[in-house]
Amino acid sequence: MADLSIDTAVTRNRLKSLKERAGRSWYKFSRHSISVVGLGIVLLVIILAVFAPILTPYPEHAGAYVDLTYGSRAPSVEHLFGTDTYGRDILTRVVFAFKPALFTGVVVLAIVVPIGMVLGLFAGYYVGRPADTIIMRITDIFLGLPPLILALAVSAVLKPSLFNSMMAVSVAFWPWYSRLVYGMVSSLRNEFYVRSAEFVGESTLHILFREILPNCISPIFTKMTLDFGWVIILSASLSFVGLGEQPPAPSLGTMVAEGSRYLPNQWWEAVFPAMAIVIIVLGFNLLGDGVRDMLASEET
Amino acid sequence: MQLFLFILRRLIYSIIVIIGLSLLIFLIARIVPGDPARMALGANAPQWLIEKYHEEMNLDKPIAVQYGLWLRGALRGEFGNSLYTKRKVIEDIGEFLPATVELVLFSGLIMGIGGVLLGMLSAKFNDSWVDNIIRVFSYMGVVTPSFVFAIIFMLIFGYLWPILPAMGRLSRGIAAPEPVTGMIVLDSLLKGNFPAFWNALKHMVMPAFTLALGGLSQEARITRSSIVDNISKDYVLSHQSYGIPGPSIWFRFLLKPSLIPTVSVFGLDFAVLFANAFLVEMVFNWPGLSRYGINVMLQKDLNAISAVILVLGVIFVVMNIIADIVISALDPRIRLGMAKGE
């Protein structure tokens, strides 16, 4: 009986401190109100992406749908963003395109971050040894080209599809993470707690993942939120040139490319998907800046 | 001597990067799932054509030999024939590269001058409405992909308020000057052909500006913060206390140290212009290397793809060397550090 009450007291205390910490983080995050705007945009985009079939006026227009009687209509009350040449509602297609865009961001980061992190950890810990030289020289080669050209080069030889464009974007992004982690680890390895873990004979894996890695998490996390927008830009650029998601699947880059063929008369076909890209990326960048403020001040 | 050592180190290092890059491009192009010949020629190509392609591309030899042969060809500028244009790839590159270089040079000029001016303006009127407008502008510049700018500018200045031509390098009916450099603006000036010069220049404005915006915003942000950092330093205060007039302090003492970060970012951004040209050339129908690159990528023309990527890679690496040299000339601390290999 007594034990139970102590337990609940402990849990209550933990909950309380968790609440306090969350509150403090939120305060730091929301000090710049623009970060909250970013968070709002991101949440809105996620909600729209998830509930696209319910929220959009013409969910059947998301795929291969043709109704030429409604082709190329200017924005109106029925079609807020107008219709494309096949008569599909552009608003619907823009909202449906949010999901692959977000999905790309998640998948690419899920591939790139662990790879870059592990390589950076090993190279940074064995700094000056062959492992460092090999890993970091390879990283440098990848950093030797702008990400867009690298991604284009990879997707150029693969069959154009959403999956392959994700792979192409991943090839362009991992070296940035291995370099980031490498930089942190090569200085952290001389810290006292790492030295003492080595001294008591902890395994290398324990030292890398339990001692060093937790201290690298917040810069990695900040970079992830900031990179989310770049990943979306890069994959939209690939589909813009025709090397990404193929029609009729809705994709923002493809829609802009198709629409730009009908400029200037049917301007809405390109302009609204283009604006959607800008808004998503803006949202993630503002959010990323907020996360950086939040985590940076936590350290000082 | 130190500068020489530094450049030497940098050169050796770049050669390693370029060799690695060539290997990477080669591997991506060769270890593609599926037969490259099938991909290039289509699923219905007859067997003899496939075999001929294999022979031409040395696809029947071991992979290491293939790479050796490919690299030897690449060093001589022999990348084989393009399936897309049916010509030698190197001829295609010779034809299309000048248009891209011309576009990127103009764009770089706009980016550098515009970015520094905006950054100075923003720092001068720190925290006023001028500063805020410039900051919002540069934030938008950073988050907007260049093809979006391209479409918006084209709509506004090409159609809504048609003051600039929206497509290509020259208007129909205006003869291109005889190629000297292949850059029409420069060639027409050299030949004294002013109508063509003016026309080509007008065609240049929109694509170059579009391409410049991303980097320009970044330069403006960096210049601003660097000047704002430096302006509160003691040496500026002491110059002020000697009664040296403001403009003189800005241009003689403040600008040089403040521009070091800008220059290093400019070097990177300038090279990135070659990448973003892929997106801008598509929209403005600019007959440059990037548009050629996209076309060969969509056609799975492996010879041409690897050549385009390699050329761009070399350009990127060279740009980085130049940027490093310029920075080391501006900042003796970096020069000393790098010669020692730090």
XYZ file of C-alpha atoms in Angstrom:
642
model
C 0.000 0.000 0.000
C 2.718 2.411 1.043
C 4.877 1.349 -1.901
C 2.119 2.141 -4.302
C 1.687 5.679 -3.019
C 5.422 6.336 -3.292
C 5.306 5.049 -6.838
C 2.487 7.353 -7.819
C 4.251 10.252 -6.141
C 7.382 9.541 -8.180
C 5.403 9.287 -11.379
C 3.591 12.479 -10.534
C 6.889 14.246 -9.962
C 8.280 12.927 -13.200
C 5.210 14.027 -15.047
C 5.465 17.424 -13.462
C 9.100 17.888 -14.454
C 8.330 16.658 -17.943
C 5.537 19.182 -18.136
C 7.866 21.899 -16.930
C 10.505 21.019 -19.466
C 7.973 20.909 -22.258
C 6.696 24.286 -21.130
C 10.180 25.745 -21.109
C 10.924 24.356 -24.574
C 7.670 25.746 -25.885
C 8.530 29.136 -24.418
C 11.890 29.143 -26.170
C 10.365 27.913 -29.392
C 7.543 30.423 -29.427
C 9.645 33.447 -28.482
C 9.766 34.222 -32.184
C 6.121 34.116 -33.158
C 7.152 33.371 -36.738
C 8.246 29.875 -35.635
C 4.696 29.248 -34.423
C 3.451 30.285 -37.867
C 5.836 27.704 -39.318
C 4.532 25.038 -36.979
C 0.977 25.984 -37.951
C 1.743 25.668 -41.667
C 3.380 22.280 -41.152
C 0.490 20.965 -39.052
C -2.023 22.223 -41.601
C -0.132 20.540 -44.435
C 0.008 17.268 -42.497
C -3.705 17.375 -41.723
C -4.559 18.165 -45.343
C -2.291 15.360 -46.547
C -3.815 12.790 -44.212
C -7.438 13.731 -44.771
C -7.119 14.639 -48.448
C -9.869 12.202 -49.590
C -12.352 13.781 -47.159
C -11.323 17.416 -47.380
C -10.950 17.896 -51.109
C -13.975 18.683 -53.288
C -13.189 16.172 -56.085
C -11.133 13.286 -54.658
C -11.619 11.245 -57.842
C -9.510 13.850 -59.709
C -6.363 12.758 -57.892
C -5.498 10.065 -60.427
C -6.085 9.499 -64.117
C -9.412 11.255 -64.615
C -10.454 12.966 -67.799
C -13.443 15.213 -68.339
C -12.607 17.506 -71.200
C -15.856 19.479 -70.888
C -14.363 21.019 -67.761
C -10.855 21.364 -69.227
C -8.723 24.447 -68.442
C -11.344 26.381 -66.488
C -10.154 29.506 -64.723
C -10.458 29.642 -60.915
C -14.099 29.892 -59.843
C -16.276 29.015 -56.890
C -16.554 25.372 -57.989
C -12.841 25.103 -58.754
C -10.967 27.514 -56.480
C -7.626 26.893 -58.218
C -9.147 26.216 -61.637
C -8.864 22.992 -63.610
C -6.090 21.490 -65.722
C -6.263 20.555 -69.403
C -7.857 17.200 -68.544
C -10.567 18.887 -66.518
C -9.199 17.883 -63.112
C -9.593 20.170 -60.114
C -6.188 21.675 -59.322
C -6.956 22.330 -55.652
C -7.723 18.643 -55.201
C -4.539 17.583 -56.931
C -2.403 20.039 -54.971
C -3.760 18.707 -51.679
C -3.272 15.114 -52.785
C 0.311 15.936 -53.740
C 1.121 16.904 -50.134
C 1.275 13.271 -49.083
C 4.004 12.120 -51.504
C 5.917 15.339 -50.739
C 5.865 14.702 -46.984
C 6.483 11.009 -47.524
C 9.585 11.821 -49.573
C 10.912 14.008 -46.785
C 10.359 11.294 -44.175
C 11.805 8.459 -46.254
C 14.862 10.405 -47.385
C 15.700 11.548 -43.866
C 15.093 8.027 -42.546
C 17.681 6.723 -45.017
C 20.161 9.556 -44.900
C 20.400 10.336 -41.195
C 21.345 6.837 -39.911
C 23.855 6.292 -42.723
C 25.487 9.684 -42.330
C 25.397 9.385 -38.554
C 27.077 5.979 -38.354
C 29.741 6.883 -40.912
C 30.403 10.193 -39.166
C 30.619 8.457 -35.784
C 33.216 5.950 -36.919
C 35.239 8.426 -38.972
C 35.207 10.959 -36.158
C 36.137 8.461 -33.472
C 38.995 6.978 -35.490
C 40.176 10.399 -36.622
C 43.499 10.235 -38.463
C 43.208 6.480 -38.946
C 42.395 4.702 -42.252
C 38.665 4.504 -41.413
C 38.571 8.298 -41.149
C 40.516 8.847 -44.367
C 38.425 6.457 -46.444
C 35.036 7.569 -45.154
C 35.738 11.277 -45.251
C 37.424 11.247 -48.685
C 34.377 9.485 -50.103
C 32.181 12.026 -48.357
C 34.233 14.830 -49.908
C 33.734 13.403 -53.366
C 29.987 13.446 -52.862
C 30.184 16.968 -51.480
C 32.186 17.877 -54.586
C 29.002 18.271 -56.578
C 25.916 20.382 -55.893
C 23.076 18.163 -54.538
C 20.838 18.899 -57.503
C 23.409 17.675 -60.026
C 24.123 14.578 -57.956
C 20.438 13.767 -57.663
C 19.933 14.398 -61.371
C 22.871 12.146 -62.225
C 21.469 9.290 -60.196
C 17.867 9.614 -61.291
C 19.005 10.074 -64.890
C 20.113 6.467 -65.124
C 17.225 5.018 -63.101
C 13.661 4.604 -64.249
C 11.730 7.738 -63.324
C 9.492 7.015 -60.326
C 8.752 8.375 -56.872
C 10.852 5.667 -55.213
C 13.870 6.198 -57.462
C 13.740 9.935 -56.998
C 13.843 9.343 -53.234
C 16.963 7.227 -53.708
C 18.513 9.942 -55.866
C 17.812 12.629 -53.279
C 19.250 10.373 -50.565
C 22.499 9.973 -52.494
C 22.796 13.743 -52.510
C 22.032 14.242 -48.818
C 23.895 11.653 -46.730
C 27.364 13.265 -46.965
C 26.105 16.402 -45.186
C 25.185 14.322 -42.166
C 28.401 12.360 -42.058
C 30.308 15.623 -42.190
C 28.189 17.214 -39.471
C 28.550 14.219 -37.134
C 32.219 13.807 -37.993
C 32.935 17.372 -36.953
C 31.209 16.955 -33.609
C 32.618 13.514 -32.817
C 36.213 14.352 -33.629
C 36.131 16.967 -30.871
C 33.874 15.060 -28.438
C 36.183 12.039 -28.450
C 38.652 13.935 -26.296
C 36.054 14.760 -23.657
C 36.651 13.466 -20.183
C 33.627 11.152 -20.063
C 34.708 9.440 -23.289
C 38.219 8.967 -21.973
C 36.935 7.484 -18.735
C 34.573 5.126 -20.562
C 37.550 3.943 -22.577
C 39.540 3.603 -19.377
C 37.017 1.342 -17.678
C 36.989 -0.806 -20.796
C 33.578 -0.100 -22.297
C 33.134 -1.486 -25.810
C 33.607 0.821 -28.759
C 29.953 0.458 -29.710
C 28.896 1.487 -26.213
C 31.172 4.521 -26.344
C 30.005 5.552 -29.809
C 26.295 5.096 -29.354
C 25.740 5.603 -25.628
C 28.428 8.118 -24.670
C 29.061 10.209 -27.787
C 25.885 10.013 -29.870
C 23.464 11.461 -27.287
C 25.554 14.630 -27.289
C 25.206 15.016 -31.039
C 21.446 14.626 -31.162
C 20.275 18.214 -31.015
C 22.362 19.562 -33.929
C 21.313 16.527 -35.967
C 17.679 17.119 -35.093
C 17.935 20.807 -35.983
C 19.518 19.971 -39.321
C 16.774 17.433 -39.993
C 13.973 19.942 -39.574
C 15.814 22.482 -41.705
C 16.609 19.872 -44.359
C 13.038 18.662 -44.678
C 12.239 21.670 -46.840
C 15.355 21.182 -48.964
C 14.467 17.558 -49.584
C 11.042 18.644 -50.791
C 12.580 21.292 -53.075
C 15.045 18.797 -54.488
C 12.464 16.119 -55.177
C 10.076 18.711 -56.645
C 12.934 19.827 -58.901
C 13.455 16.248 -60.055
C 9.817 15.789 -60.864
C 9.785 19.243 -62.486
C 12.302 18.087 -65.086
C 10.421 14.807 -65.516
C 12.677 12.522 -63.484
C 10.421 12.048 -60.476
C 6.892 10.829 -59.854
C 5.213 10.163 -63.187
C 1.740 11.363 -64.179
C -1.112 10.830 -63.550
C -0.070 10.582 -59.880
C -0.277 14.045 -58.314
C 3.119 15.630 -57.689
C 3.772 19.331 -57.203
C 6.870 19.485 -59.415
C 5.202 17.619 -62.271
C 2.121 19.822 -62.037
C 4.236 22.973 -62.265
C 6.096 21.564 -65.269
C 2.888 20.584 -67.049
C 1.248 23.882 -66.206
C 4.203 25.918 -67.414
C 3.485 24.649 -70.922
C 0.194 26.540 -70.877
C 1.552 29.887 -69.747
C 0.365 32.588 -69.806
C -3.268 31.877 -70.668
C -3.813 29.095 -68.144
C -1.530 30.569 -65.515
C -3.364 28.849 -62.635
C -2.139 25.414 -63.699
C 1.457 26.275 -62.803
C 1.075 29.053 -60.264
C -0.978 27.273 -57.590
C 1.166 24.131 -57.355
C 4.242 26.394 -57.351
C 2.821 28.413 -54.464
C 2.093 25.178 -52.632
C 5.771 24.200 -52.848
C 6.850 27.595 -51.546
C 4.409 27.442 -48.636
C 5.413 23.935 -47.541
C 9.113 24.735 -47.698
C 8.565 28.045 -45.936
C 6.661 26.240 -43.189
C 9.428 23.712 -42.587
C 12.163 26.360 -42.682
C 10.375 28.554 -40.145
C 9.767 25.500 -37.984
C 13.424 24.530 -38.342
C 14.564 27.978 -37.232
C 12.299 27.666 -34.217
C 13.686 24.248 -33.341
C 17.194 25.651 -33.627
C 16.337 28.484 -31.223
C 14.786 25.986 -28.852
C 17.666 23.513 -28.793
C 20.477 26.055 -29.007
C 19.405 27.956 -25.914
C 18.902 24.687 -24.071
C 22.640 24.085 -24.259
C 23.757 27.488 -23.050
C 55.319 30.788 -51.060
C 52.572 29.997 -48.602
C 49.987 30.883 -51.179
C 51.755 28.669 -53.692
C 51.829 25.722 -51.285
C 48.210 26.262 -50.484
C 47.193 26.310 -54.144
C 49.260 23.192 -54.782
C 47.564 21.316 -51.945
C 44.222 22.461 -53.193
C 44.986 21.324 -56.753
C 46.131 17.847 -55.740
C 43.100 17.497 -53.562
C 40.799 18.592 -56.400
C 42.315 16.071 -58.774
C 41.485 13.341 -56.266
C 37.932 14.647 -55.998
C 37.528 14.715 -59.781
C 38.888 11.188 -60.187
C 36.533 10.000 -57.452
C 33.719 11.834 -59.141
C 34.455 10.220 -62.489
C 34.441 6.820 -60.802
C 31.146 7.626 -59.118
C 29.518 8.761 -62.355
C 30.871 5.735 -64.161
C 29.582 3.375 -61.513
C 26.140 4.951 -61.395
C 25.925 4.755 -65.163
C 27.118 1.146 -65.364
C 25.739 -0.606 -62.321
C 22.234 0.396 -63.181
C 19.645 -2.286 -62.683
C 18.998 -3.599 -66.160
C 20.933 -3.502 -69.375
C 22.066 0.031 -70.263
C 21.708 -0.858 -73.920
C 18.076 -1.837 -73.433
C 17.447 1.325 -71.479
C 18.991 3.526 -74.126
C 17.593 1.797 -77.199
C 14.200 0.790 -75.882
C 12.694 -2.582 -75.097
C 11.922 -3.394 -78.731
C 15.381 -2.795 -80.170
C 16.621 -5.689 -82.338
C 19.303 -7.942 -80.936
C 22.035 -6.916 -83.404
C 21.613 -3.276 -82.437
C 21.960 -4.156 -78.770
C 25.124 -6.103 -79.481
C 26.567 -3.284 -81.541
C 25.857 -0.891 -78.670
C 27.534 -3.242 -76.222
C 30.602 -3.338 -78.400
C 30.734 0.435 -78.852
C 30.399 1.078 -75.145
C 32.821 -1.754 -74.215
C 30.027 -3.256 -72.133
C 31.314 -6.760 -72.842
C 34.628 -6.116 -71.070
C 35.298 -6.366 -67.309
C 34.122 -3.357 -65.345
C 37.620 -2.147 -64.391
C 38.722 -2.222 -68.019
C 35.549 -0.374 -68.962
C 36.357 2.361 -66.484
C 39.943 2.637 -67.733
C 38.789 2.970 -71.316
C 36.095 5.450 -70.396
C 38.491 7.596 -68.358
C 41.094 7.557 -71.116
C 38.462 8.724 -73.550
C 37.180 11.359 -71.142
C 40.670 12.827 -70.680
C 40.915 13.286 -74.448
C 37.423 14.694 -74.576
C 36.072 11.586 -76.303
C 32.780 10.644 -74.750
C 31.478 8.715 -77.732
C 28.351 9.554 -79.679
C 25.116 10.880 -78.341
C 22.061 8.763 -79.034
C 19.923 11.850 -78.751
C 21.592 14.158 -81.265
C 23.469 11.405 -83.177
C 26.603 13.529 -82.970
C 29.788 13.373 -80.951
C 28.998 14.289 -77.364
C 31.949 16.648 -77.202
C 30.569 18.618 -80.171
C 27.238 18.927 -78.413
C 28.928 20.180 -75.288
C 30.972 22.659 -77.306
C 27.777 23.974 -78.826
C 25.627 24.179 -75.714
C 28.103 25.082 -72.974
C 28.679 28.734 -74.017
C 24.991 29.574 -73.630
C 25.017 28.220 -70.077
C 28.306 29.904 -69.219
C 26.983 33.205 -70.504
C 23.817 32.864 -68.454
C 25.719 31.873 -65.332
C 28.240 34.717 -65.689
C 25.507 37.327 -65.904
C 23.653 35.681 -63.107
C 26.771 35.624 -60.941
C 27.306 39.316 -61.597
C 23.757 40.121 -60.504
C 24.084 37.802 -57.517
C 27.352 39.281 -56.274
C 26.570 42.962 -56.753
C 22.934 42.681 -55.722
C 23.677 40.556 -52.681
C 26.407 42.820 -51.330
C 24.398 45.986 -51.967
C 21.279 44.606 -50.313
C 23.339 43.284 -47.406
C 25.010 46.669 -46.930
C 21.686 48.436 -47.106
C 20.204 46.022 -44.629
C 23.103 46.492 -42.207
C 23.145 50.263 -42.615
C 19.469 50.492 -41.699
C 19.717 47.687 -39.174
C 16.335 46.866 -37.594
C 14.448 49.525 -39.522
C 11.691 48.811 -42.033
C 14.255 48.725 -44.877
C 16.102 45.973 -43.068
C 12.898 44.055 -42.412
C 11.765 44.191 -46.031
C 15.160 43.004 -47.226
C 15.132 40.205 -44.657
C 11.690 38.969 -45.696
C 12.785 39.185 -49.317
C 15.917 37.160 -48.672
C 14.022 34.549 -46.672
C 11.644 34.085 -49.582
C 14.590 33.918 -51.934
C 16.101 31.084 -49.965
C 12.948 28.949 -49.707
C 11.683 29.395 -53.275
C 12.970 26.970 -55.921
C 14.313 28.788 -58.965
C 11.788 27.275 -61.339
C 9.021 28.928 -59.338
C 10.724 32.308 -59.698
C 11.122 31.576 -63.383
C 7.409 31.016 -63.868
C 6.363 34.020 -61.808
C 8.784 36.403 -63.550
C 7.778 35.071 -66.910
C 4.116 35.723 -66.154
C 4.723 39.210 -64.818
C 7.430 40.618 -67.099
C 6.830 38.463 -70.132
C 3.062 38.644 -70.428
C 1.259 40.756 -67.844
C 3.554 43.720 -68.325
C 5.481 42.617 -71.385
C 8.735 44.523 -71.184
C 11.086 41.571 -71.595
C 11.222 38.673 -74.041
C 10.396 35.396 -72.327
C 11.894 32.705 -74.521
C 15.275 31.862 -76.003
C 18.391 33.938 -76.569
C 17.393 36.097 -79.547
C 14.150 37.247 -81.129
C 13.104 35.712 -84.404
C 14.383 37.690 -87.347
C 17.543 38.802 -85.625
C 20.566 36.985 -86.961
C 22.988 35.631 -84.407
C 26.470 37.093 -84.711
C 29.235 34.855 -85.952
C 30.356 32.778 -83.002
C 33.656 33.841 -81.441
C 33.071 32.741 -77.869
C 29.591 31.368 -78.450
C 28.221 33.879 -75.958
C 25.846 35.968 -78.016
C 25.955 39.108 -75.899
C 29.737 39.205 -75.994
C 30.026 38.152 -79.653
C 27.608 40.774 -80.902
C 29.497 43.408 -78.950
C 32.802 42.241 -80.416
C 31.376 42.419 -83.916
C 29.813 45.801 -83.262
C 26.356 44.394 -83.987
C 24.401 46.579 -81.583
C 20.823 45.574 -82.481
C 21.727 41.940 -81.766
C 23.580 42.956 -78.619
C 20.622 44.851 -77.225
C 18.230 42.071 -78.148
C 20.406 39.365 -76.600
C 20.902 41.457 -73.479
C 17.156 41.840 -73.053
C 16.732 38.099 -73.410
C 19.363 37.628 -70.745
C 17.740 39.742 -68.033
C 14.940 37.461 -66.893
C 16.724 34.085 -66.858
C 19.832 35.575 -65.265
C 17.832 37.358 -62.589
C 15.758 34.262 -61.867
C 18.855 32.163 -61.498
C 20.555 34.733 -59.300
C 17.805 35.186 -56.720
C 18.496 32.181 -54.511
C 22.173 32.960 -54.075
C 21.543 36.687 -53.949
C 19.351 36.333 -50.895
C 21.946 34.209 -49.185
C 24.694 36.714 -49.941
C 22.543 39.541 -48.639
C 21.877 37.701 -45.370
C 25.509 36.837 -44.821
C 26.838 40.268 -45.742
C 24.329 41.861 -43.398
C 25.165 39.747 -40.393
C 28.884 39.999 -41.015
C 28.778 43.803 -41.202
C 26.528 43.997 -38.156
C 29.059 41.858 -36.251
C 32.018 43.936 -37.317
C 30.449 47.345 -36.872
C 30.423 47.043 -33.105
C 34.092 46.087 -32.947
C 36.641 48.329 -31.276
C 38.542 49.216 -34.407
C 35.468 50.759 -35.987
C 34.779 52.744 -32.835
C 38.350 54.011 -32.726
C 38.192 55.108 -36.359
C 34.971 56.924 -35.548
C 36.565 58.615 -32.577
C 39.361 59.895 -34.832
C 36.640 61.648 -36.772
C 36.976 59.630 -39.965
C 33.759 60.148 -41.969
C 31.247 57.288 -42.089
C 31.448 56.372 -45.782
C 35.195 56.211 -45.543
C 35.044 53.830 -42.595
C 32.551 51.655 -44.443
C 34.441 51.351 -47.682
C 38.019 51.397 -46.416
C 37.860 49.475 -43.171
C 34.564 47.728 -42.696
C 33.869 46.164 -46.056
C 36.994 44.108 -46.615
C 36.879 41.990 -43.463
C 33.090 41.778 -43.660
C 33.099 40.395 -47.168
C 35.192 37.317 -46.392
C 32.233 35.098 -45.478
C 30.298 36.523 -48.426
C 33.063 35.624 -50.847
C 33.308 32.076 -49.589
C 29.571 31.584 -49.923
C 29.608 33.345 -53.270
C 32.078 30.783 -54.593
C 29.779 27.941 -53.640
C 26.653 29.707 -54.860
C 28.281 30.568 -58.149
C 28.971 26.902 -58.770
C 25.416 26.038 -57.698
C 24.177 28.365 -60.454
C 25.319 25.712 -62.902
C 23.052 23.238 -61.120
C 20.012 25.483 -60.925
C 20.496 26.379 -64.583
C 18.936 22.950 -65.170
C 15.631 24.288 -63.907
C 15.807 27.804 -65.316
C 16.891 26.851 -68.830
C 13.911 24.531 -69.075
C 11.399 27.275 -68.375
C 12.984 29.946 -70.577
C 13.766 27.541 -73.394
C 17.419 28.538 -73.132
C 19.487 26.365 -75.447
C 22.266 25.631 -72.979
C 24.124 22.655 -71.588
C 21.585 22.111 -68.834
C 18.635 21.838 -71.162
C 20.712 19.460 -73.259
C 21.513 17.586 -70.036
C 17.840 17.183 -69.175
C 17.021 15.956 -72.659
C 19.752 13.322 -72.633
C 18.704 12.272 -69.128
C 15.142 11.731 -70.263
C 16.484 9.758 -73.251
C 18.820 7.658 -71.046
C 21.721 8.650 -73.278
C 24.529 7.371 -71.041
C 27.496 8.795 -72.968
C 26.053 12.259 -72.938
C 24.827 12.052 -69.336
C 28.225 11.111 -67.945
C 29.936 13.777 -70.040
C 27.564 16.530 -68.898
C 27.905 15.550 -65.239
C 31.683 15.306 -65.476
C 31.983 18.706 -67.163
C 29.790 20.268 -64.468
C 31.773 18.492 -61.754
C 35.046 19.875 -63.071
C 33.540 23.348 -63.282
C 32.293 23.057 -59.704
C 35.672 21.940 -58.378
C 37.530 24.680 -60.266
C 35.111 27.304 -58.918
C 35.811 26.108 -55.407
C 39.561 26.425 -55.918
C 39.167 29.945 -57.236
C 36.946 30.874 -54.297
C 39.521 29.508 -51.852
C 42.317 31.469 -53.500
C 40.326 34.686 -53.412
C 39.453 34.152 -49.770
C 43.022 33.450 -48.819
C 44.040 36.643 -50.597
C 41.470 38.535 -48.508
C 42.200 36.854 -45.210
C 45.803 36.195 -44.226
C 44.721 34.055 -41.262
C 43.132 31.468 -43.526
C 46.118 31.582 -45.881
C 48.530 30.754 -43.086
C 46.319 28.069 -41.612
C 45.694 26.301 -44.876
C 49.334 26.222 -45.982
C 50.070 24.398 -42.767
C 47.329 21.988 -43.629
C 44.855 22.814 -40.925
